[in-house]
């Protein structure tokens, strides 16, 4: 009889995270046909935030 320890259950949490992230990506990407979908808005928000962040870093200290 095998003892179930950390060795066997170590990869289970990462698989659960993958499944949850995939389900979230599918849920957000269902209506990607138009520019009003939540995934496009999220991508635009990240793009704008990165643009502002890189501008702030380029300012002289």
mmCIF file with all atom_site columns, N, CA and C in Angstrom:
data_model
loop_
_atom_site.group_PDB
_atom_site.id
_atom_site.type_symbol
_atom_site.label_atom_id
_atom_site.label_alt_id
_atom_site.label_comp_id
_atom_site.label_asym_id
_atom_site.label_entity_id
_atom_site.label_seq_id
_atom_site.pdbx_PDB_ins_code
_atom_site.Cartn_x
_atom_site.Cartn_y
_atom_site.Cartn_z
_atom_site.occupancy
_atom_site.B_iso_or_equiv
_atom_site.pdbx_formal_charge
_atom_site.auth_seq_id
_atom_site.auth_comp_id
_atom_site.auth_asym_id
_atom_site.auth_atom_id
_atom_site.pdbx_PDB_model_num
ATOM 1   N N  . UNK A 1 1  ? 0.835   -1.180 0.000   1.00 0.00 ? 1  UNK A N  1
ATOM 2   C CA . UNK A 1 1  ? 0.000   0.000  0.000   1.00 0.00 ? 1  UNK A CA 1
ATOM 3   C C  . UNK A 1 1  ? 0.881   1.244  0.000   1.00 0.00 ? 1  UNK A C  1
ATOM 4   N N  . UNK A 1 2  ? 0.596   2.156  -0.907  1.00 0.00 ? 2  UNK A N  1
ATOM 5   C CA . UNK A 1 2  ? 1.388   3.379  -1.018  1.00 0.00 ? 2  UNK A CA 1
ATOM 6   C C  . UNK A 1 2  ? 0.887   4.436  -0.050  1.00 0.00 ? 2  UNK A C  1
ATOM 7   N N  . UNK A 1 3  ? 1.815   5.173  0.464   1.00 0.00 ? 3  UNK A N  1
ATOM 8   C CA . UNK A 1 3  ? 1.458   6.288  1.336   1.00 0.00 ? 3  UNK A CA 1
ATOM 9   C C  . UNK A 1 3  ? 1.333   7.546  0.485   1.00 0.00 ? 3  UNK A C  1
ATOM 10  N N  . UNK A 1 4  ? 0.233   8.243  0.595   1.00 0.00 ? 4  UNK A N  1
ATOM 11  C CA . UNK A 1 4  ? 0.033   9.469  -0.175  1.00 0.00 ? 4  UNK A CA 1
ATOM 12  C C  . UNK A 1 4  ? 0.603   10.617 0.632   1.00 0.00 ? 4  UNK A C  1
ATOM 13  N N  . UNK A 1 5  ? 1.650   11.209 0.097   1.00 0.00 ? 5  UNK A N  1
ATOM 14  C CA . UNK A 1 5  ? 2.292   12.319 0.781   1.00 0.00 ? 5  UNK A CA 1
ATOM 15  C C  . UNK A 1 5  ? 2.373   13.526 -0.122  1.00 0.00 ? 5  UNK A C  1
ATOM 16  N N  . UNK A 1 6  ? 3.319   14.371 0.142   1.00 0.00 ? 6  UNK A N  1
ATOM 17  C CA . UNK A 1 6  ? 3.483   15.581 -0.664  1.00 0.00 ? 6  UNK A CA 1
ATOM 18  C C  . UNK A 1 6  ? 3.932   15.264 -2.082  1.00 0.00 ? 6  UNK A C  1
ATOM 19  N N  . UNK A 1 7  ? 4.603   14.145 -2.265  1.00 0.00 ? 7  UNK A N  1
ATOM 20  C CA . UNK A 1 7  ? 5.111   13.815 -3.591  1.00 0.00 ? 7  UNK A CA 1
ATOM 21  C C  . UNK A 1 7  ? 3.981   13.594 -4.589  1.00 0.00 ? 7  UNK A C  1
ATOM 22  N N  . UNK A 1 8  ? 2.905   12.981 -4.147  1.00 0.00 ? 8  UNK A N  1
ATOM 23  C CA . UNK A 1 8  ? 1.801   12.665 -5.055  1.00 0.00 ? 8  UNK A CA 1
ATOM 24  C C  . UNK A 1 8  ? 0.880   13.855 -5.285  1.00 0.00 ? 8  UNK A C  1
ATOM 25  N N  . UNK A 1 9  ? 0.727   14.702 -4.302  1.00 0.00 ? 9  UNK A N  1
ATOM 26  C CA . UNK A 1 9  ? -0.235  15.799 -4.432  1.00 0.00 ? 9  UNK A CA 1
ATOM 27  C C  . UNK A 1 9  ? 0.413   17.113 -4.816  1.00 0.00 ? 9  UNK A C  1
ATOM 28  N N  . UNK A 1 10 ? 1.684   17.103 -5.099  1.00 0.00 ? 10 UNK A N  1
ATOM 29  C CA . UNK A 1 10 ? 2.385   18.341 -5.411  1.00 0.00 ? 10 UNK A CA 1
ATOM 30  C C  . UNK A 1 10 ? 1.913   18.974 -6.719  1.00 0.00 ? 10 UNK A C  1
ATOM 31  N N  . UNK A 1 11 ? 1.662   18.194 -7.731  1.00 0.00 ? 11 UNK A N  1
ATOM 32  C CA . UNK A 1 11 ? 1.262   18.729 -9.023  1.00 0.00 ? 11 UNK A CA 1
ATOM 33  C C  . UNK A 1 11 ? -0.220  19.015 -9.153  1.00 0.00 ? 11 UNK A C  1
ATOM 34  N N  . UNK A 1 12 ? -1.012  18.642 -8.173  1.00 0.00 ? 12 UNK A N  1
ATOM 35  C CA . UNK A 1 12 ? -2.456  18.815 -8.271  1.00 0.00 ? 12 UNK A CA 1
ATOM 36  C C  . UNK A 1 12 ? -2.851  20.285 -8.243  1.00 0.00 ? 12 UNK A C  1
ATOM 37  N N  . UNK A 1 13 ? -2.223  21.080 -7.404  1.00 0.00 ? 13 UNK A N  1
ATOM 38  C CA . UNK A 1 13 ? -2.580  22.499 -7.301  1.00 0.00 ? 13 UNK A CA 1
ATOM 39  C C  . UNK A 1 13 ? -2.269  23.229 -8.607  1.00 0.00 ? 13 UNK A C  1
ATOM 40  N N  . UNK A 1 14 ? -1.142  22.915 -9.221  1.00 0.00 ? 14 UNK A N  1
ATOM 41  C CA . UNK A 1 14 ? -0.813  23.592 -10.476 1.00 0.00 ? 14 UNK A CA 1
ATOM 42  C C  . UNK A 1 14 ? -1.798  23.212 -11.576 1.00 0.00 ? 14 UNK A C  1
ATOM 43  N N  . UNK A 1 15 ? -2.261  21.981 -11.587 1.00 0.00 ? 15 UNK A N  1
ATOM 44  C CA . UNK A 1 15 ? -3.260  21.569 -12.577 1.00 0.00 ? 15 UNK A CA 1
ATOM 45  C C  . UNK A 1 15 ? -4.584  22.289 -12.325 1.00 0.00 ? 15 UNK A C  1
ATOM 46  N N  . UNK A 1 16 ? -4.935  22.481 -11.065 1.00 0.00 ? 16 UNK A N  1
ATOM 47  C CA . UNK A 1 16 ? -6.164  23.219 -10.756 1.00 0.00 ? 16 UNK A CA 1
ATOM 48  C C  . UNK A 1 16 ? -6.052  24.671 -11.211 1.00 0.00 ? 16 UNK A C  1
ATOM 49  N N  . UNK A 1 17 ? -4.904  25.283 -11.010 1.00 0.00 ? 17 UNK A N  1
ATOM 50  C CA . UNK A 1 17 ? -4.695  26.654 -11.470 1.00 0.00 ? 17 UNK A CA 1
ATOM 51  C C  . UNK A 1 17 ? -4.795  26.747 -12.986 1.00 0.00 ? 17 UNK A C  1
ATOM 52  N N  . UNK A 1 18 ? -4.245  25.776 -13.684 1.00 0.00 ? 18 UNK A N  1
ATOM 53  C CA . UNK A 1 18 ? -4.315  25.765 -15.147 1.00 0.00 ? 18 UNK A CA 1
ATOM 54  C C  . UNK A 1 18 ? -5.765  25.666 -15.609 1.00 0.00 ? 18 UNK A C  1
ATOM 55  N N  . UNK A 1 19 ? -6.529  24.806 -14.974 1.00 0.00 ? 19 UNK A N  1
ATOM 56  C CA . UNK A 1 19 ? -7.935  24.625 -15.357 1.00 0.00 ? 19 UNK A CA 1
ATOM 57  C C  . UNK A 1 19 ? -8.731  25.890 -15.086 1.00 0.00 ? 19 UNK A C  1
ATOM 58  N N  . UNK A 1 20 ? -8.517  26.514 -13.925 1.00 0.00 ? 20 UNK A N  1
ATOM 59  C CA . UNK A 1 20 ? -9.245  27.746 -13.592 1.00 0.00 ? 20 UNK A CA 1
ATOM 60  C C  . UNK A 1 20 ? -8.862  28.875 -14.545 1.00 0.00 ? 20 UNK A C  1
ATOM 61  N N  . UNK A 1 21 ? -7.574  29.010 -14.837 1.00 0.00 ? 21 UNK A N  1
ATOM 62  C CA . UNK A 1 21 ? -7.137  30.068 -15.764 1.00 0.00 ? 21 UNK A CA 1
ATOM 63  C C  . UNK A 1 21 ? -7.668  29.837 -17.173 1.00 0.00 ? 21 UNK A C  1
ATOM 64  N N  . UNK A 1 22 ? -7.697  28.588 -17.603 1.00 0.00 ? 22 UNK A N  1
ATOM 65  C CA . UNK A 1 22 ? -8.243  28.284 -18.926 1.00 0.00 ? 22 UNK A CA 1
ATOM 66  C C  . UNK A 1 22 ? -9.739  28.591 -18.978 1.00 0.00 ? 22 UNK A C  1
ATOM 67  N N  . UNK A 1 23 ? -10.465 28.247 -17.928 1.00 0.00 ? 23 UNK A N  1
ATOM 68  C CA . UNK A 1 23 ? -11.895 28.544 -17.894 1.00 0.00 ? 23 UNK A CA 1
ATOM 69  C C  . UNK A 1 23 ? -12.135 30.049 -17.889 1.00 0.00 ? 23 UNK A C  1
ATOM 70  N N  . UNK A 1 24 ? -11.315 30.794 -17.171 1.00 0.00 ? 24 UNK A N  1
ATOM 71  C CA . UNK A 1 24 ? -11.441 32.248 -17.142 1.00 0.00 ? 24 UNK A CA 1
ATOM 72  C C  . UNK A 1 24 ? -11.128 32.845 -18.511 1.00 0.00 ? 24 UNK A C  1
ATOM 73  N N  . UNK A 1 25 ? -10.099 32.348 -19.176 1.00 0.00 ? 25 UNK A N  1
ATOM 74  C CA . UNK A 1 25 ? -9.763  32.847 -20.507 1.00 0.00 ? 25 UNK A CA 1
ATOM 75  C C  . UNK A 1 25 ? -10.873 32.546 -21.505 1.00 0.00 ? 25 UNK A C  1
ATOM 76  N N  . UNK A 1 26 ? -11.471 31.380 -21.409 1.00 0.00 ? 26 UNK A N  1
ATOM 77  C CA . UNK A 1 26 ? -12.582 31.038 -22.303 1.00 0.00 ? 26 UNK A CA 1
ATOM 78  C C  . UNK A 1 26 ? -13.785 31.929 -22.014 1.00 0.00 ? 26 UNK A C  1
ATOM 79  N N  . UNK A 1 27 ? -14.061 32.145 -20.733 1.00 0.00 ? 27 UNK A N  1
ATOM 80  C CA . UNK A 1 27 ? -15.210 32.981 -20.365 1.00 0.00 ? 27 UNK A CA 1
ATOM 81  C C  . UNK A 1 27 ? -15.020 34.418 -20.841 1.00 0.00 ? 27 UNK A C  1
ATOM 82  N N  . UNK A 1 28 ? -13.808 34.935 -20.741 1.00 0.00 ? 28 UNK A N  1
ATOM 83  C CA . UNK A 1 28 ? -13.551 36.303 -21.193 1.00 0.00 ? 28 UNK A CA 1
ATOM 84  C C  . UNK A 1 28 ? -13.485 36.402 -22.716 1.00 0.00 ? 28 UNK A C  1
ATOM 85  N N  . UNK A 1 29 ? -13.062 35.334 -23.359 1.00 0.00 ? 29 UNK A N  1
ATOM 86  C CA . UNK A 1 29 ? -12.846 35.390 -24.793 1.00 0.00 ? 29 UNK A CA 1
ATOM 87  C C  . UNK A 1 29 ? -14.005 34.923 -25.638 1.00 0.00 ? 29 UNK A C  1
ATOM 88  N N  . UNK A 1 30 ? -15.136 34.615 -25.026 1.00 0.00 ? 30 UNK A N  1
ATOM 89  C CA . UNK A 1 30 ? -16.275 34.106 -25.800 1.00 0.00 ? 30 UNK A CA 1
ATOM 90  C C  . UNK A 1 30 ? -16.734 35.131 -26.832 1.00 0.00 ? 30 UNK A C  1
ATOM 91  N N  . UNK A 1 31 ? -16.818 36.369 -26.444 1.00 0.00 ? 31 UNK A N  1
ATOM 92  C CA . UNK A 1 31 ? -17.339 37.392 -27.350 1.00 0.00 ? 31 UNK A CA 1
ATOM 93  C C  . UNK A 1 31 ? -16.218 38.243 -27.944 1.00 0.00 ? 31 UNK A C  1
ATOM 94  N N  . UNK A 1 32 ? -15.158 37.616 -28.423 1.00 0.00 ? 32 UNK A N  1
ATOM 95  C CA . UNK A 1 32 ? -14.031 38.376 -28.961 1.00 0.00 ? 32 UNK A CA 1
ATOM 96  C C  . UNK A 1 32 ? -14.254 38.841 -30.395 1.00 0.00 ? 32 UNK A C  1
ATOM 97  N N  . UNK A 1 33 ? -15.411 38.643 -30.933 1.00 0.00 ? 33 UNK A N  1
ATOM 98  C CA . UNK A 1 33 ? -15.668 39.033 -32.315 1.00 0.00 ? 33 UNK A CA 1
ATOM 99  C C  . UNK A 1 33 ? -15.653 40.558 -32.481 1.00 0.00 ? 33 UNK A C  1
ATOM 100 N N  . UNK A 1 34 ? -16.029 41.270 -31.442 1.00 0.00 ? 34 UNK A N  1
ATOM 101 C CA . UNK A 1 34 ? -16.036 42.731 -31.534 1.00 0.00 ? 34 UNK A CA 1
ATOM 102 C C  . UNK A 1 34 ? -15.035 43.323 -30.551 1.00 0.00 ? 34 UNK A C  1
ATOM 103 N N  . UNK A 1 35 ? -14.804 44.604 -30.669 1.00 0.00 ? 35 UNK A N  1
ATOM 104 C CA . UNK A 1 35 ? -13.826 45.283 -29.831 1.00 0.00 ? 35 UNK A CA 1
ATOM 105 C C  . UNK A 1 35 ? -14.362 45.604 -28.439 1.00 0.00 ? 35 UNK A C  1
ATOM 106 N N  . UNK A 1 36 ? -15.598 45.299 -28.156 1.00 0.00 ? 36 UNK A N  1
ATOM 107 C CA . UNK A 1 36 ? -16.196 45.610 -26.864 1.00 0.00 ? 36 UNK A CA 1
ATOM 108 C C  . UNK A 1 36 ? -16.117 44.458 -25.868 1.00 0.00 ? 36 UNK A C  1
ATOM 109 N N  . UNK A 1 37 ? -15.444 43.375 -26.227 1.00 0.00 ? 37 UNK A N  1
ATOM 110 C CA . UNK A 1 37 ? -15.389 42.234 -25.314 1.00 0.00 ? 37 UNK A CA 1
ATOM 111 C C  . UNK A 1 37 ? -14.501 42.560 -24.117 1.00 0.00 ? 37 UNK A C  1
ATOM 112 N N  . UNK A 1 38 ? -14.707 41.820 -23.060 1.00 0.00 ? 38 UNK A N  1
ATOM 113 C CA . UNK A 1 38 ? -13.960 42.065 -21.824 1.00 0.00 ? 38 UNK A CA 1
ATOM 114 C C  . UNK A 1 38 ? -12.470 41.789 -22.012 1.00 0.00 ? 38 UNK A C  1
ATOM 115 N N  . UNK A 1 39 ? -12.134 40.806 -22.842 1.00 0.00 ? 39 UNK A N  1
ATOM 116 C CA . UNK A 1 39 ? -10.722 40.483 -23.053 1.00 0.00 ? 39 UNK A CA 1
ATOM 117 C C  . UNK A 1 39 ? -10.009 41.603 -23.808 1.00 0.00 ? 39 UNK A C  1
ATOM 118 N N  . UNK A 1 40 ? -10.655 42.193 -24.799 1.00 0.00 ? 40 UNK A N  1
ATOM 119 C CA . UNK A 1 40 ? -10.055 43.317 -25.516 1.00 0.00 ? 40 UNK A CA 1
ATOM 120 C C  . UNK A 1 40 ? -9.893  44.522 -24.598 1.00 0.00 ? 40 UNK A C  1
ATOM 121 N N  . UNK A 1 41 ? -10.880 44.768 -23.749 1.00 0.00 ? 41 UNK A N  1
ATOM 122 C CA . UNK A 1 41 ? -10.787 45.886 -22.809 1.00 0.00 ? 41 UNK A CA 1
ATOM 123 C C  . UNK A 1 41 ? -9.668  45.655 -21.800 1.00 0.00 ? 41 UNK A C  1
ATOM 124 N N  . UNK A 1 42 ? -9.505  44.411 -21.354 1.00 0.00 ? 42 UNK A N  1
ATOM 125 C CA . UNK A 1 42 ? -8.425  44.090 -20.428 1.00 0.00 ? 42 UNK A CA 1
ATOM 126 C C  . UNK A 1 42 ? -7.065  44.271 -21.101 1.00 0.00 ? 42 UNK A C  1
ATOM 127 N N  . UNK A 1 43 ? -6.935  43.823 -22.341 1.00 0.00 ? 43 UNK A N  1
ATOM 128 C CA . UNK A 1 43 ? -5.678  43.994 -23.066 1.00 0.00 ? 43 UNK A CA 1
ATOM 129 C C  . UNK A 1 43 ? -5.367  45.474 -23.278 1.00 0.00 ? 43 UNK A C  1
ATOM 130 N N  . UNK A 1 44 ? -6.373  46.273 -23.617 1.00 0.00 ? 44 UNK A N  1
ATOM 131 C CA . UNK A 1 44 ? -6.163  47.712 -23.773 1.00 0.00 ? 44 UNK A CA 1
ATOM 132 C C  . UNK A 1 44 ? -5.758  48.370 -22.460 1.00 0.00 ? 44 UNK A C  1
ATOM 133 N N  . UNK A 1 45 ? -6.349  47.916 -21.362 1.00 0.00 ? 45 UNK A N  1
ATOM 134 C CA . UNK A 1 45 ? -5.994  48.479 -20.058 1.00 0.00 ? 45 UNK A CA 1
ATOM 135 C C  . UNK A 1 45 ? -4.545  48.157 -19.705 1.00 0.00 ? 45 UNK A C  1
ATOM 136 N N  . UNK A 1 46 ? -4.104  46.921 -19.973 1.00 0.00 ? 46 UNK A N  1
ATOM 137 C CA . UNK A 1 46 ? -2.705  46.568 -19.728 1.00 0.00 ? 46 UNK A CA 1
ATOM 138 C C  . UNK A 1 46 ? -1.770  47.371 -20.627 1.00 0.00 ? 46 UNK A C  1
ATOM 139 N N  . UNK A 1 47 ? -2.162  47.548 -21.875 1.00 0.00 ? 47 UNK A N  1
ATOM 140 C CA . UNK A 1 47 ? -1.336  48.304 -22.814 1.00 0.00 ? 47 UNK A CA 1
ATOM 141 C C  . UNK A 1 47 ? -1.192  49.757 -22.359 1.00 0.00 ? 47 UNK A C  1
ATOM 142 N N  . UNK A 1 48 ? -2.288  50.365 -21.941 1.00 0.00 ? 48 UNK A N  1
ATOM 143 C CA . UNK A 1 48 ? -2.261  51.747 -21.473 1.00 0.00 ? 48 UNK A CA 1
ATOM 144 C C  . UNK A 1 48 ? -1.453  51.873 -20.184 1.00 0.00 ? 48 UNK A C  1
ATOM 145 N N  . UNK A 1 49 ? -1.632  50.930 -19.273 1.00 0.00 ? 49 UNK A N  1
ATOM 146 C CA . UNK A 1 49 ? -0.891  50.970 -18.012 1.00 0.00 ? 49 UNK A CA 1
ATOM 147 C C  . UNK A 1 49 ? 0.604   50.830 -18.255 1.00 0.00 ? 49 UNK A C  1
ATOM 148 N N  . UNK A 1 50 ? 0.996   49.946 -19.165 1.00 0.00 ? 50 UNK A N  1
ATOM 149 C CA . UNK A 1 50 ? 2.416   49.778 -19.451 1.00 0.00 ? 50 UNK A CA 1
ATOM 150 C C  . UNK A 1 50 ? 2.989   51.021 -20.125 1.00 0.00 ? 50 UNK A C  1
ATOM 151 N N  . UNK A 1 51 ? 2.217   51.628 -21.009 1.00 0.00 ? 51 UNK A N  1
ATOM 152 C CA . UNK A 1 51 ? 2.672   52.846 -21.670 1.00 0.00 ? 51 UNK A CA 1
ATOM 153 C C  . UNK A 1 51 ? 2.911   53.958 -20.637 1.00 0.00 ? 51 UNK A C  1
ATOM 154 N N  . UNK A 1 52 ? 1.987   54.118 -19.700 1.00 0.00 ? 52 UNK A N  1
ATOM 155 C CA . UNK A 1 52 ? 2.139   55.128 -18.656 1.00 0.00 ? 52 UNK A CA 1
ATOM 156 C C  . UNK A 1 52 ? 3.310   54.801 -17.721 1.00 0.00 ? 52 UNK A C  1
ATOM 157 N N  . UNK A 1 53 ? 3.473   53.520 -17.409 1.00 0.00 ? 53 UNK A N  1
ATOM 158 C CA . UNK A 1 53 ? 4.563   53.101 -16.535 1.00 0.00 ? 53 UNK A CA 1
ATOM 159 C C  . UNK A 1 53 ? 5.917   53.344 -17.197 1.00 0.00 ? 53 UNK A C  1
ATOM 160 N N  . UNK A 1 54 ? 6.038   52.996 -18.469 1.00 0.00 ? 54 UNK A N  1
ATOM 161 C CA . UNK A 1 54 ? 7.322   53.206 -19.155 1.00 0.00 ? 54 UNK A CA 1
ATOM 162 C C  . UNK A 1 54 ? 7.606   54.686 -19.332 1.00 0.00 ? 54 UNK A C  1
ATOM 163 N N  . UNK A 1 55 ? 6.574   55.517 -19.505 1.00 0.00 ? 55 UNK A N  1
ATOM 164 C CA . UNK A 1 55 ? 6.776   56.953 -19.589 1.00 0.00 ? 55 UNK A CA 1
ATOM 165 C C  . UNK A 1 55 ? 7.283   57.494 -18.248 1.00 0.00 ? 55 UNK A C  1
ATOM 166 N N  . UNK A 1 56 ? 6.691   57.019 -17.157 1.00 0.00 ? 56 UNK A N  1
ATOM 167 C CA . UNK A 1 56 ? 7.122   57.476 -15.842 1.00 0.00 ? 56 UNK A CA 1
ATOM 168 C C  . UNK A 1 56 ? 8.562   57.061 -15.551 1.00 0.00 ? 56 UNK A C  1
ATOM 169 N N  . UNK A 1 57 ? 8.964   55.903 -16.025 1.00 0.00 ? 57 UNK A N  1
ATOM 170 C CA . UNK A 1 57 ? 10.344  55.473 -15.812 1.00 0.00 ? 57 UNK A CA 1
ATOM 171 C C  . UNK A 1 57 ? 11.335  56.282 -16.643 1.00 0.00 ? 57 UNK A C  1
ATOM 172 N N  . UNK A 1 58 ? 10.891  56.787 -17.773 1.00 0.00 ? 58 UNK A N  1
ATOM 173 C CA . UNK A 1 58 ? 11.808  57.525 -18.650 1.00 0.00 ? 58 UNK A CA 1
ATOM 174 C C  . UNK A 1 58 ? 12.030  58.972 -18.182 1.00 0.00 ? 58 UNK A C  1
ATOM 175 N N  . UNK A 1 59 ? 11.229  59.450 -17.249 1.00 0.00 ? 59 UNK A N  1
ATOM 176 C CA . UNK A 1 59 ? 11.415  60.817 -16.754 1.00 0.00 ? 59 UNK A CA 1
ATOM 177 C C  . UNK A 1 59 ? 12.697  60.912 -15.939 1.00 0.00 ? 59 UNK A C  1
ATOM 178 N N  . UNK A 1 60 ? 13.378  62.049 -16.035 1.00 0.00 ? 60 UNK A N  1
ATOM 179 C CA . UNK A 1 60 ? 14.596  62.207 -15.236 1.00 0.00 ? 60 UNK A CA 1
ATOM 180 C C  . UNK A 1 60 ? 14.254  62.270 -13.751 1.00 0.00 ? 60 UNK A C  1
ATOM 181 N N  . UNK A 1 61 ? 15.097  61.683 -12.954 1.00 0.00 ? 61 UNK A N  1
ATOM 182 C CA . UNK A 1 61 ? 14.847  61.569 -11.530 1.00 0.00 ? 61 UNK A CA 1
ATOM 183 C C  . UNK A 1 61 ? 15.145  62.782 -10.783 1.00 0.00 ? 61 UNK A C  1
#
